[in-house]
Coordinates of C-alpha atoms and ligand atoms in Angstrom, one line a residue:
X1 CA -76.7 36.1 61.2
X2 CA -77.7 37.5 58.0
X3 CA -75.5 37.0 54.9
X4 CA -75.1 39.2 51.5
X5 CA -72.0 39.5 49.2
X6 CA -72.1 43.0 49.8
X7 CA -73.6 45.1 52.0
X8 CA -74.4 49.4 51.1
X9 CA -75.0 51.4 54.2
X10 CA -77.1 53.9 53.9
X11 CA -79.9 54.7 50.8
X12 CA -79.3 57.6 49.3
X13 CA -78.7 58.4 46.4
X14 CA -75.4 57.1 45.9
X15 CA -76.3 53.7 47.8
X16 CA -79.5 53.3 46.0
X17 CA -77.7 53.2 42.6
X18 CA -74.9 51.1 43.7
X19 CA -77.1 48.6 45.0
X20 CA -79.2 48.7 41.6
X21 CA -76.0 48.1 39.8
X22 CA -74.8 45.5 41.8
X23 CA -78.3 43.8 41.3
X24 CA -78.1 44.2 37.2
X25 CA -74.5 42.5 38.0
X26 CA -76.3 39.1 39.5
X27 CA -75.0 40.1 43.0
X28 CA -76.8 39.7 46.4
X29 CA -76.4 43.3 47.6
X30 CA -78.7 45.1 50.1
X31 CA -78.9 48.0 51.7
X32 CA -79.0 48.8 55.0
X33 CA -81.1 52.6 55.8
X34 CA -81.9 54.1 59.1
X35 CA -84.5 56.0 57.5
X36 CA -88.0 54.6 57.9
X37 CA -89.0 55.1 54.0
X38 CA -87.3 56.5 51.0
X39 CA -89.2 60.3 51.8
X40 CA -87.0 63.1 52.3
X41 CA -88.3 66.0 54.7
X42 CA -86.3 68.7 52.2
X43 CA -86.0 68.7 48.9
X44 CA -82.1 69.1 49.1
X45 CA -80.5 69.0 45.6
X46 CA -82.1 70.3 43.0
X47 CA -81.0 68.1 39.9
X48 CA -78.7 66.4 37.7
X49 CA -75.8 67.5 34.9
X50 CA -75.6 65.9 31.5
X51 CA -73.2 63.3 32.6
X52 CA -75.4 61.7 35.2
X53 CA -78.4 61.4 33.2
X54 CA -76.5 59.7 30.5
X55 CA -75.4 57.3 32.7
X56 CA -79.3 57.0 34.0
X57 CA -80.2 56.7 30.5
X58 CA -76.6 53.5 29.8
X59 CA -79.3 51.8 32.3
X60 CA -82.8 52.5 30.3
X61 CA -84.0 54.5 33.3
X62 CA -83.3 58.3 31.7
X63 CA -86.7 58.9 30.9
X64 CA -88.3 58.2 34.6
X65 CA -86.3 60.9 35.4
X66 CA -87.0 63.2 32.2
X67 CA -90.7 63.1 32.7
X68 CA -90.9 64.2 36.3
X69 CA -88.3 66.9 36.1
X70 CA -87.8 70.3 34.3
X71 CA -85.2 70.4 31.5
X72 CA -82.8 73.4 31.2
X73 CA -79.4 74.8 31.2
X74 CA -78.1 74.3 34.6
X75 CA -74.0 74.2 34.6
X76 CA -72.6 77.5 35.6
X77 CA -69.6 78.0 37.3
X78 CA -69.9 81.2 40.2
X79 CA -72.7 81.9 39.3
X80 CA -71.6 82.2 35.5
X81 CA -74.7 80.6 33.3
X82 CA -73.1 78.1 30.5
X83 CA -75.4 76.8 27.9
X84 CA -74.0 73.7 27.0
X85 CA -77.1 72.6 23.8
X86 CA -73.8 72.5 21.4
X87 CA -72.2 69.7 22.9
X88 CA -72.2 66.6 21.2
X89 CA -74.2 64.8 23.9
X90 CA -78.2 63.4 23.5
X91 CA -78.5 65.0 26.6
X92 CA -77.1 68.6 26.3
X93 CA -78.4 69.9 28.9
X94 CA -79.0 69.2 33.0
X95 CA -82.8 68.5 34.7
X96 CA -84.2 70.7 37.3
X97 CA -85.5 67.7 39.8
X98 CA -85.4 67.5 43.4
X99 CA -83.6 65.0 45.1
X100 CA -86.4 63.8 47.1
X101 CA -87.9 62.9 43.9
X102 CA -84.7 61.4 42.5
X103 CA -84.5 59.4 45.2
X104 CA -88.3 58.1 44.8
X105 CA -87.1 57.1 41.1
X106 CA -84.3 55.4 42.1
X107 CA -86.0 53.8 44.5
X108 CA -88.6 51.9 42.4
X109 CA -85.8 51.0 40.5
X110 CA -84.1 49.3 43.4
X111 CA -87.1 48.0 44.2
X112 CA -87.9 46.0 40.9
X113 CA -84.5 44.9 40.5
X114 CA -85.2 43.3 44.3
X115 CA -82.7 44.3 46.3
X116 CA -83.5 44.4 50.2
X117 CA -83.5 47.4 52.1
X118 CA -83.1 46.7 55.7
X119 CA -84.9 49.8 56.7
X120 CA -85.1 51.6 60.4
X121 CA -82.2 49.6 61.1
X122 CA -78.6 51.5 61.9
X123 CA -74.8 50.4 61.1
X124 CA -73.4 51.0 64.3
X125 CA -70.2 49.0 64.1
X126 CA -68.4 46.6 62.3
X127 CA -65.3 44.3 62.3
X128 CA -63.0 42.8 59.1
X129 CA -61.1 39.7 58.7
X130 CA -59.6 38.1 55.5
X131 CA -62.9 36.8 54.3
X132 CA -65.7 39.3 55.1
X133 CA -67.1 41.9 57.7
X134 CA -69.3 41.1 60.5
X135 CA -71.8 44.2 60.6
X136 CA -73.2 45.5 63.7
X137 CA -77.0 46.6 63.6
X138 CA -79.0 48.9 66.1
X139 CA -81.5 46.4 66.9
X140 CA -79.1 44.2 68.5
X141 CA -78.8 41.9 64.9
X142 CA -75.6 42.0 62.9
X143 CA -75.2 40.8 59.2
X144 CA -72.4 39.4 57.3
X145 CA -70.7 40.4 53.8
X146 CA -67.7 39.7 51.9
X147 CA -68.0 43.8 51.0
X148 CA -69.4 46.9 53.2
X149 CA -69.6 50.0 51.2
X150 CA -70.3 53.0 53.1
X151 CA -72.7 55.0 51.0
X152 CA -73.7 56.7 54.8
X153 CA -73.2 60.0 53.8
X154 CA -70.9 63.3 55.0
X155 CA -70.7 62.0 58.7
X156 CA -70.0 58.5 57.6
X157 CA -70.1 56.2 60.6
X158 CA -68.2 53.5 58.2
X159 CA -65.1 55.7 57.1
X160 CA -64.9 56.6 61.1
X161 CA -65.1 53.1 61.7
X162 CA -62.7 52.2 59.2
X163 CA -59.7 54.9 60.7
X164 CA -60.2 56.5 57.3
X165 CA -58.4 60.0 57.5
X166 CA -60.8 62.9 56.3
X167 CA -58.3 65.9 55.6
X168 CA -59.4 69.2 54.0
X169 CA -60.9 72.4 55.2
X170 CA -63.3 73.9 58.1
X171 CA -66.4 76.0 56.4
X172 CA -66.0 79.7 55.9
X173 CA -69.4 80.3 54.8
X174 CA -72.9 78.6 56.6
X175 CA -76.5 78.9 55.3
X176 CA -79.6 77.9 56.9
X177 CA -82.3 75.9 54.6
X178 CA -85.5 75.5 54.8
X179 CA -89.2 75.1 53.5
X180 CA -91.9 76.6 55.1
X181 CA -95.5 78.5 54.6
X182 CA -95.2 82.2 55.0
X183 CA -98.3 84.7 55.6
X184 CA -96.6 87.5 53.2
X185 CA -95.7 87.2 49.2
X186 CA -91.9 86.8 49.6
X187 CA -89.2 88.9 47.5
X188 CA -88.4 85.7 45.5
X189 CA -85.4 85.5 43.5
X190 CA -81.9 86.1 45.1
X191 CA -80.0 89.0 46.1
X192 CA -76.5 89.5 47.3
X193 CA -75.3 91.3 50.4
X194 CA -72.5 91.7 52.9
X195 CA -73.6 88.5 54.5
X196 CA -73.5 86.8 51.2
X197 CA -75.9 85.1 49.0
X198 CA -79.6 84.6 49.8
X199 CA -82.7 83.2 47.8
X200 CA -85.9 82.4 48.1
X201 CA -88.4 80.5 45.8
X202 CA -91.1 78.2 45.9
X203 CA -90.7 74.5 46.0
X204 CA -92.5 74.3 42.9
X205 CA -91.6 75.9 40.1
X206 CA -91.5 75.5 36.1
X207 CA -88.3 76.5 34.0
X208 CA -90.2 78.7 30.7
X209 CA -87.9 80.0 27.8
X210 CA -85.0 79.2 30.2
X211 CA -85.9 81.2 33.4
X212 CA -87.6 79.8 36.3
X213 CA -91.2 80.6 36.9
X214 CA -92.3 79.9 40.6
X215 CA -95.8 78.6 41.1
X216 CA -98.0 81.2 42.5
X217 CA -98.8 79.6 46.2
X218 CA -97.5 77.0 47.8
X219 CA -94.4 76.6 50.3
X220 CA -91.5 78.9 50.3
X221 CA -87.8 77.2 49.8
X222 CA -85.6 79.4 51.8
X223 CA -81.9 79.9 51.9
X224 CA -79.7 82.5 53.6
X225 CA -76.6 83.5 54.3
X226 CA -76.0 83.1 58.2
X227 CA -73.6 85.7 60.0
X228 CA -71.8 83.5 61.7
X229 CA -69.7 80.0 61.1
X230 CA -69.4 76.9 63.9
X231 CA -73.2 76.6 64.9
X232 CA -73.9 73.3 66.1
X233 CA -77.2 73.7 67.6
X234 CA -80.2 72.5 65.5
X235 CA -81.2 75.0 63.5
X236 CA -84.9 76.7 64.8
X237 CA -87.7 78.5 63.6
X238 CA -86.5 81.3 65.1
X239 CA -83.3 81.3 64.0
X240 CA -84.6 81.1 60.6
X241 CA -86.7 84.1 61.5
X242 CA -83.9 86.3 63.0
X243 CA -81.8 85.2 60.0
X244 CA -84.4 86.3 57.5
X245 CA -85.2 89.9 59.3
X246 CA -81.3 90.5 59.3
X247 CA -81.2 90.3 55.7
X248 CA -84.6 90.8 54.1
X249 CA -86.3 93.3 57.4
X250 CA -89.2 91.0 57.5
X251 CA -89.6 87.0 58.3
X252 CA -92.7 87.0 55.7
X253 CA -94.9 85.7 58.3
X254 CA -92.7 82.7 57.9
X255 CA -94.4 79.5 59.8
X256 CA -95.0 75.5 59.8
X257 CA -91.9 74.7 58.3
X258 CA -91.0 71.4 57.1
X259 CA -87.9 71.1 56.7
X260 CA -84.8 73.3 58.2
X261 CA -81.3 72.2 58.2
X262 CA -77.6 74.3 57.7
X263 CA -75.5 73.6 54.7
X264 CA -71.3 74.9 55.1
X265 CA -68.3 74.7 52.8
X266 CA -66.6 72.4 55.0
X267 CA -64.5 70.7 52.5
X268 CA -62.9 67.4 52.7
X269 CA -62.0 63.9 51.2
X270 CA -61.3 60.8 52.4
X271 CA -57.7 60.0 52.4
X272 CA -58.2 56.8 50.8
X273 CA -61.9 55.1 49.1
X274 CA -61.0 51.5 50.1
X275 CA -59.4 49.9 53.6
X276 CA -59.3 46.1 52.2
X277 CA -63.1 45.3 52.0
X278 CA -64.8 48.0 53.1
X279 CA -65.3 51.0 50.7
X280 CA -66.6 54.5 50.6
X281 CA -68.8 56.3 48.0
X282 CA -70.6 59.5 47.7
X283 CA -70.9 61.9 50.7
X284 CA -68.7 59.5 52.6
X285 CA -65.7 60.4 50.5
X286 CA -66.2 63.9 49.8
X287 CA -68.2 67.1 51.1
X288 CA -68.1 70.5 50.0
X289 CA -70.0 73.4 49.2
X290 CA -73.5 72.6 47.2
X291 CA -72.6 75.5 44.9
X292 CA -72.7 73.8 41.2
X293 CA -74.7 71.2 41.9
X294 CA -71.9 68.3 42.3
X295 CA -72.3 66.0 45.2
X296 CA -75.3 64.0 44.4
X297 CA -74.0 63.6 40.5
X298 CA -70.7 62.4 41.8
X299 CA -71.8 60.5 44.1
X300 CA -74.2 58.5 41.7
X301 CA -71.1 58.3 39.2
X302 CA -69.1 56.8 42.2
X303 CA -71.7 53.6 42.4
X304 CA -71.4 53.3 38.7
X305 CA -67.5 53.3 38.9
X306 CA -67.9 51.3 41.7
X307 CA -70.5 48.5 40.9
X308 CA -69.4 46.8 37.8
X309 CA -65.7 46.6 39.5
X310 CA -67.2 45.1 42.8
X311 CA -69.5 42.8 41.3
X312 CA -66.9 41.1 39.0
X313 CA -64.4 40.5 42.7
X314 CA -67.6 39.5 44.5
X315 CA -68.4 36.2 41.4
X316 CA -64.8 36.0 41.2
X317 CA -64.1 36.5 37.7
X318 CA -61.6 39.5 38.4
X319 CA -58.1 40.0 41.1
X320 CA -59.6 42.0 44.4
X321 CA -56.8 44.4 43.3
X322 CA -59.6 45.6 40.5
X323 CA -60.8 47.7 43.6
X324 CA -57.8 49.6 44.1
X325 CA -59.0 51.3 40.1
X326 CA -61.8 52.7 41.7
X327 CA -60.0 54.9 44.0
X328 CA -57.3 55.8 41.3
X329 CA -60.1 56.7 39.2
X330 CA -62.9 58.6 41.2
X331 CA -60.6 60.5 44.0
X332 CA -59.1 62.5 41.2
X333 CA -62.4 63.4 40.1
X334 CA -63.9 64.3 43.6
X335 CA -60.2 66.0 44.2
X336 CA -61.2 68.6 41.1
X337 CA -65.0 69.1 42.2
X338 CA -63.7 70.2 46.2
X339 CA -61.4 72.5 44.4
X340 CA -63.6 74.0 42.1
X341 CA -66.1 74.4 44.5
X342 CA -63.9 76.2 46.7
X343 CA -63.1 78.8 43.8
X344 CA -66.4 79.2 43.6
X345 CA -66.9 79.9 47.2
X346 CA -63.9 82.1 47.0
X347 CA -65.1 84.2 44.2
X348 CA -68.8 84.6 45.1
X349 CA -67.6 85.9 48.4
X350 CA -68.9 89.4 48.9
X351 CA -67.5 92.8 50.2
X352 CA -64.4 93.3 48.3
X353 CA -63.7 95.7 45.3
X354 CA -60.9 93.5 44.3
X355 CA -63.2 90.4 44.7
X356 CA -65.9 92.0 42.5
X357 CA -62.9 92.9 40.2
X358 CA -62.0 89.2 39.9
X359 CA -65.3 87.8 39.4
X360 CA -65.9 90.0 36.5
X361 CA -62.3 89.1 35.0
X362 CA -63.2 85.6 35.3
X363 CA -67.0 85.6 33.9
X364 CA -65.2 87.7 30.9
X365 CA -62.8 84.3 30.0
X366 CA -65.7 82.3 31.1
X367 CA -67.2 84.2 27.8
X368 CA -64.8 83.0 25.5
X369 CA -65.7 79.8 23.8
X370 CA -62.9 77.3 24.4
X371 CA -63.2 78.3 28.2
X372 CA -66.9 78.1 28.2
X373 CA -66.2 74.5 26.8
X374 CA -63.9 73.1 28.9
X375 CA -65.5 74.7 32.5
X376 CA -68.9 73.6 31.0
X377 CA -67.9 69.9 30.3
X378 CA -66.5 70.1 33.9
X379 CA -69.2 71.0 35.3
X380 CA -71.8 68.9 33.5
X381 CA -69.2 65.7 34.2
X382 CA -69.1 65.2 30.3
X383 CA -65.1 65.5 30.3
X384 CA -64.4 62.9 32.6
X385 CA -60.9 61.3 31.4
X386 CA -59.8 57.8 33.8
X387 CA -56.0 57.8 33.0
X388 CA -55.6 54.5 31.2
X389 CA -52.9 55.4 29.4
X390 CA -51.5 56.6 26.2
X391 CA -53.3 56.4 23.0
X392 CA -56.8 57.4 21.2
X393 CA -58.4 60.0 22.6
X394 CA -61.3 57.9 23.5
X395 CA -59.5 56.1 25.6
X396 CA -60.8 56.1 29.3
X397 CA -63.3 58.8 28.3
X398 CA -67.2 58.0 27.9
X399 CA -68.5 56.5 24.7
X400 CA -70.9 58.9 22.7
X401 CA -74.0 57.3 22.8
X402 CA -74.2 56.7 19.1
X403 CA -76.9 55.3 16.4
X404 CA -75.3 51.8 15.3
X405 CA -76.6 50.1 12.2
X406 CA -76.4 46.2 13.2
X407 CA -77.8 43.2 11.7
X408 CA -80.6 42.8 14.5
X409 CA -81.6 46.6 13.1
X410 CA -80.5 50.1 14.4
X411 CA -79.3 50.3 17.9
X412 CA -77.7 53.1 20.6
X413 CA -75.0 52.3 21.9
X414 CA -76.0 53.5 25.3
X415 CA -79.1 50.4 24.6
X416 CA -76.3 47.8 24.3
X417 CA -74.7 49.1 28.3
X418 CA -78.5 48.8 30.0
X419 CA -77.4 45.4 31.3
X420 CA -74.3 46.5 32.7
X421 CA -71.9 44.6 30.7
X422 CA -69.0 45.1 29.2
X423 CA -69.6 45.7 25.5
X424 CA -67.1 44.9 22.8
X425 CA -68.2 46.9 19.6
X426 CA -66.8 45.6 16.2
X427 CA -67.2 48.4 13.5
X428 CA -64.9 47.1 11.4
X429 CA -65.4 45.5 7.9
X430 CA -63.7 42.7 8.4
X431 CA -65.1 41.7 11.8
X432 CA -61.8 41.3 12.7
X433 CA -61.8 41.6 16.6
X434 CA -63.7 38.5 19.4
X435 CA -64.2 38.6 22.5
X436 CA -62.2 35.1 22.8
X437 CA -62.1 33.3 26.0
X438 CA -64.5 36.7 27.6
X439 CA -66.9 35.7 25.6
X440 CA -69.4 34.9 28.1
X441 CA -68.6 37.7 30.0
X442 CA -68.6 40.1 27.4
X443 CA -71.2 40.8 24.8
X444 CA -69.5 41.1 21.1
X445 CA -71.8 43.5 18.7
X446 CA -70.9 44.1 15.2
X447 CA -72.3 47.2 13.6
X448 CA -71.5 50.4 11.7
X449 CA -71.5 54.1 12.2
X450 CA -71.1 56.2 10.0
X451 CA -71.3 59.3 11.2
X452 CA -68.6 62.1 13.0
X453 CA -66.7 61.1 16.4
X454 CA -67.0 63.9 18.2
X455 CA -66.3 64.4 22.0
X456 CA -67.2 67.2 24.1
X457 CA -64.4 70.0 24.5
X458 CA -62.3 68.2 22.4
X459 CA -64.2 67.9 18.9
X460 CA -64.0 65.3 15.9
X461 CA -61.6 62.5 16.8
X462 CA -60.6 59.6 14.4
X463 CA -63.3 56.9 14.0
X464 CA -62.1 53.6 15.5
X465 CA -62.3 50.3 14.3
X466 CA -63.6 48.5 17.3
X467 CA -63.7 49.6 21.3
X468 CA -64.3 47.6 24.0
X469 CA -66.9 49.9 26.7
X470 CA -66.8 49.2 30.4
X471 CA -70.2 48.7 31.7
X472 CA -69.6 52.6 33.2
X473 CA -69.7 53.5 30.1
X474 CA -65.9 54.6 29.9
X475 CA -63.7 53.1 26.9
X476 CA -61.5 50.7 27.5
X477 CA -59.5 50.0 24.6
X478 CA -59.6 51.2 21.2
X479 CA -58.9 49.3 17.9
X480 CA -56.7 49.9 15.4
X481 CA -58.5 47.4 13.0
X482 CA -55.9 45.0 14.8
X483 CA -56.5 43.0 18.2
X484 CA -53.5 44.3 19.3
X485 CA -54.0 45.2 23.3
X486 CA -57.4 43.5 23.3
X487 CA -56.0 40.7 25.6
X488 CA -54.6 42.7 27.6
X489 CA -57.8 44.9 28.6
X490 CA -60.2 42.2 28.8
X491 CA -57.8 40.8 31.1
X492 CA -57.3 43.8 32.9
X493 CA -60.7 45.2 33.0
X494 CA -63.1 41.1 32.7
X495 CA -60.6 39.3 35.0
X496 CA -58.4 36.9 33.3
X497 CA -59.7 34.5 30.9
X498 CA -58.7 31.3 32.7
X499 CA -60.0 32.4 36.0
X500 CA -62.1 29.7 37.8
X501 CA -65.6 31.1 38.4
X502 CA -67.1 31.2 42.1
X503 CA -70.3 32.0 41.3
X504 CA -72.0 31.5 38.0
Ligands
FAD1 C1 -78.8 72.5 50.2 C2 -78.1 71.5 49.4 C3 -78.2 71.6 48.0 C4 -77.6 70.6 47.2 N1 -77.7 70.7 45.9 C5 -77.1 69.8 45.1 C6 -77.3 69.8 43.7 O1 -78.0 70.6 43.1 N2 -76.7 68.8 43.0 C7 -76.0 67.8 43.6 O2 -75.4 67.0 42.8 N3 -75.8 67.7 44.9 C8 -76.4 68.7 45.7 N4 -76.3 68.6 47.0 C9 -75.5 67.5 47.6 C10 -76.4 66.2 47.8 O3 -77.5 66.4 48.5 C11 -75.5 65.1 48.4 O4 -74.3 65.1 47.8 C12 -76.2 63.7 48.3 O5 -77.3 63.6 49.1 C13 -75.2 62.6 48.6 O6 -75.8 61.4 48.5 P1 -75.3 60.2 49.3 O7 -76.2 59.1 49.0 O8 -73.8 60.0 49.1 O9 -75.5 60.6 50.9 P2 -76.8 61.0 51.6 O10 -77.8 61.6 50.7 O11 -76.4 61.7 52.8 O12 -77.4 59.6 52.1 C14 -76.8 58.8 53.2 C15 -77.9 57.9 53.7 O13 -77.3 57.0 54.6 C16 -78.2 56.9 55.7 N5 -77.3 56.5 56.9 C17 -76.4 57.3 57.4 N6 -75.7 56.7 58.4 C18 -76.3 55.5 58.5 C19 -76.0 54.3 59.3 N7 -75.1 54.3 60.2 N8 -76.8 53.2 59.1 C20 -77.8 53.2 58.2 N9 -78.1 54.3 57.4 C21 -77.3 55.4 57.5 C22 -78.9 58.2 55.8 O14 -80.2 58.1 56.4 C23 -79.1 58.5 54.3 O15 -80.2 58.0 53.8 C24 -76.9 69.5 47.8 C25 -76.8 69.5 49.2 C26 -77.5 70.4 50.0 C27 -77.4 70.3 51.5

């Protein structure tokens, strides 16, 4: 039997990047992927918000992701555009990249950190004691790990497994998917009917001054609006047909696809992200409707919540109940993107006088600056806020990737989180704050900045003295040019300072 300190099911997105931060961490993860490589037949999403690829870029691997994809002004909220270049963000804006590529990215990643992928092989089944999970593999093998995280996506066999409860709501709304060749020059562009909304485009495609320019030729990326909910049957070629003449009059000649799958608004969230050591991220923990572009960004947030925490439990520097933050932190999060997503749905539902009425009211306030802000930050993930208690505004909110001036030269702060430590940054004059007993666990960095604070939505906040960043990227604890609380976070956050180490 096989045996890792933690073991990801599934390779997706969200399982890939947990696995690479796991790896940075020193832990022996791997992943476990029924599919026989990394390719995707679809293309699926189509990018990432600002949030995510700040947190690509805390880990040095932004660019990979810049360079292959299209940058542009993606948030929107019902199909409201929001232009987001004035927030205080090096990245104000979102990429235009499928997620087969994304996945190809993260994958060589994964790859040169090491970390074994256990591919063409299936969780079926797995059992937990006190000490670890025995993990059941289609070809007749099983592993074993002191952590299973089921990254498996929306029809996760490991939250099933695991009795986890998956409340929320049936779809309303189904759409079939697909890329194909057509014989005719589709209408491409979307358009808006009874049936509801309907695009077509081709796969590849350049964004110019802010609009999207499809190429001239090549496959057709096709979505529409089915008439009816609650098909199970594999979607067909000819149901793609049929669909397409009921809306558009013509198929286009449509032929050879490569891809054709259904999409829904079923949405729903697992009751609870942990059942002692096995834990859910990603699609396993939430689904709902693609509309603004949020599953595969939360789910890679998810592994970043979730690595650092896991990895410190897994070498034993911190309590197992560290674990229980990641729930308390990330449901709430997934919580607001079902129900935003379900407004959405709600208000780009077609057919209704009053519903067109409402849409307008709300893309009026959605005009207004400080609404624009606060929906936008939202939607791009730059306003997540982990409760963690009273005090500076920073506090529990990303760090701004700032320019430090230190004595090894200048430095971004995002630099200082690319090996996925926690960073304690002294910008004090006196130097007045250590990282004590965590010294070998955290990395102490004096510096200055001298420049404005200033945090999306909620502007210029007061400089502080020192802050102490998880390796999320999320502010611990902020000083007051006094160590007082310091303790008390490393402790909470690095384990506590007298803990006897497993695992060096
Ligand atoms: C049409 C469409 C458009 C979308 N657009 C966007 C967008 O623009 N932005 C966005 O953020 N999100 C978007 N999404 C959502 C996004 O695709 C998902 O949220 C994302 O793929 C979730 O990643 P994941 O890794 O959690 O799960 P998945 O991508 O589903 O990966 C799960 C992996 O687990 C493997 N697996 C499953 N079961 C097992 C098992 N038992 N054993 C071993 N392996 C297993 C699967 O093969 C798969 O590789 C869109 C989705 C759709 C359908």
């Amino acid at each position: 039997m096989g045996e890792h300190a933690v073991l990801v099911v599934g390779g997706g997105p969200t399982g890939m990047m947990l696995a690479g931060e796991l790896a940075l961490a020193g832990v022996d993860a791997a992943i476990v992927e029924r599919r026989a490589s990394q390719d995707l037949p679809g293309s699926r999403a189509g990018g990432l918000h600002a949030r995510t690829i700040e947190v690509l870029d805390q880990r040095g691997i932004a660019d990979r992701f810049l360079a292959e994809g299209q940058v542009a002004q993606v948030a929107g909220f019902a199909r409201v555009p929001f232009d987001i270049s004035d927030f205080p963000t090096r990245h104000p804006y979102g990429l235009g990249l499928w997620q087969s590529h994304i996945e190809r990215i993260l994958a060589g990643w994964v790859d040169e950190l090491a970390v074994p992928v256990h591919r063409e092989r299936e969780v079926t089944g797995f059992a937990q004691d006190d000490d670890g999970v025995d993990v059941c593999l289609s070809d007749g093998q099983s592993l074993r790990a002191e952590y299973l995280v089921g990254c498996d996506g929306g029809r996760s066999l490991v939250r099933k497994q695991a009795g986890i409860e998956f409340p929320g709501w049936d779809a309303t709304t189904s759409a079939l998917i697909a890329e194909a060749e057509t014989t005719e020059e589709p209408e491409l562009g979307t358009r808006q009917d009874a049936r509801g909304l309907h695009g077509l485009g081709r796969v590849e495609y350049e964004i110019r001054d802010g609009e999207v320019v499809f190429a001239d030729h090549g496959p057709v990326r096709v979505m529409v609006t089915e008439e009816h909910v609650g098909s199970r049957s594999e979607p067909t070629l000819r149901d793609l047909s049929e669909a397409l003449i009921g809306v558009y009059g013509t198929d286009y000649g449509i032929h050879s696809p490569t891809w054709i799958s259904r999409f829904t608004d079923m949405t729903r969230q697992a009751a609870t992200y942990r059942r002692a050591r096995v834990l859910l991220a990603g699609d396993a923990a939430h689904v709902h409707s693609p509309v603004g572009g949020q599953g595969l960004n939360t789910g890679v947030q998810d592994a970043v919540n979730l690595g650092w925490k896991l990895a410190q439990v897994v070498r034993g520097v911190a309590p197992d109940s560290l674990l229980d933050t990641y729930h308390d932190e990330r449901h709430p999060v997934a919580a607001r993107v079902l129900r935003t997503t379900m407004a959405q749905v709600a208000l780009m539902r077609p057919g209704d006088a009053r519903l067109d009425a409402l849409r307008d009211t709300v893309s009026d306030l959605l005009s207004m600056d400080e609404p624009r802000a606060r929906y936008a930050a939202m939607m791009s993930g730059l306003d997540i806020h982990y409760d963690l208690g009273e005090g500076h505004p920073l506090l529990g909110r990303r760090m701004p990737d700032l320019d430090l001036v230190t004595v090894d030269g200048p430095l971004r702060t995002y630099t200082l989180l690319h090996e996925a430590r926690p960073v304690l940054l002294d910008l004090g004059e006196t130097g007045s704050v250590d990282a004590g007993a965590w010294a070998d666990r955290v990395r102490l960095v004096r510096g200055r900045y001298a420049g404005a604070w200033e945090l999306p939505v909620l502007g210029n906040v007061a400089a502080p003295a020192a802050v102490l960043v998880r390796p999320d990227g999320h502010v611990a604890w902020v000083g007051d040019g006094t160590d007082a609380g310091l303790e008390e976070a490393l402790t909470r956050w690095c384990g506590p300072a007298t803990s006897a180490r497993r695992r060096p």
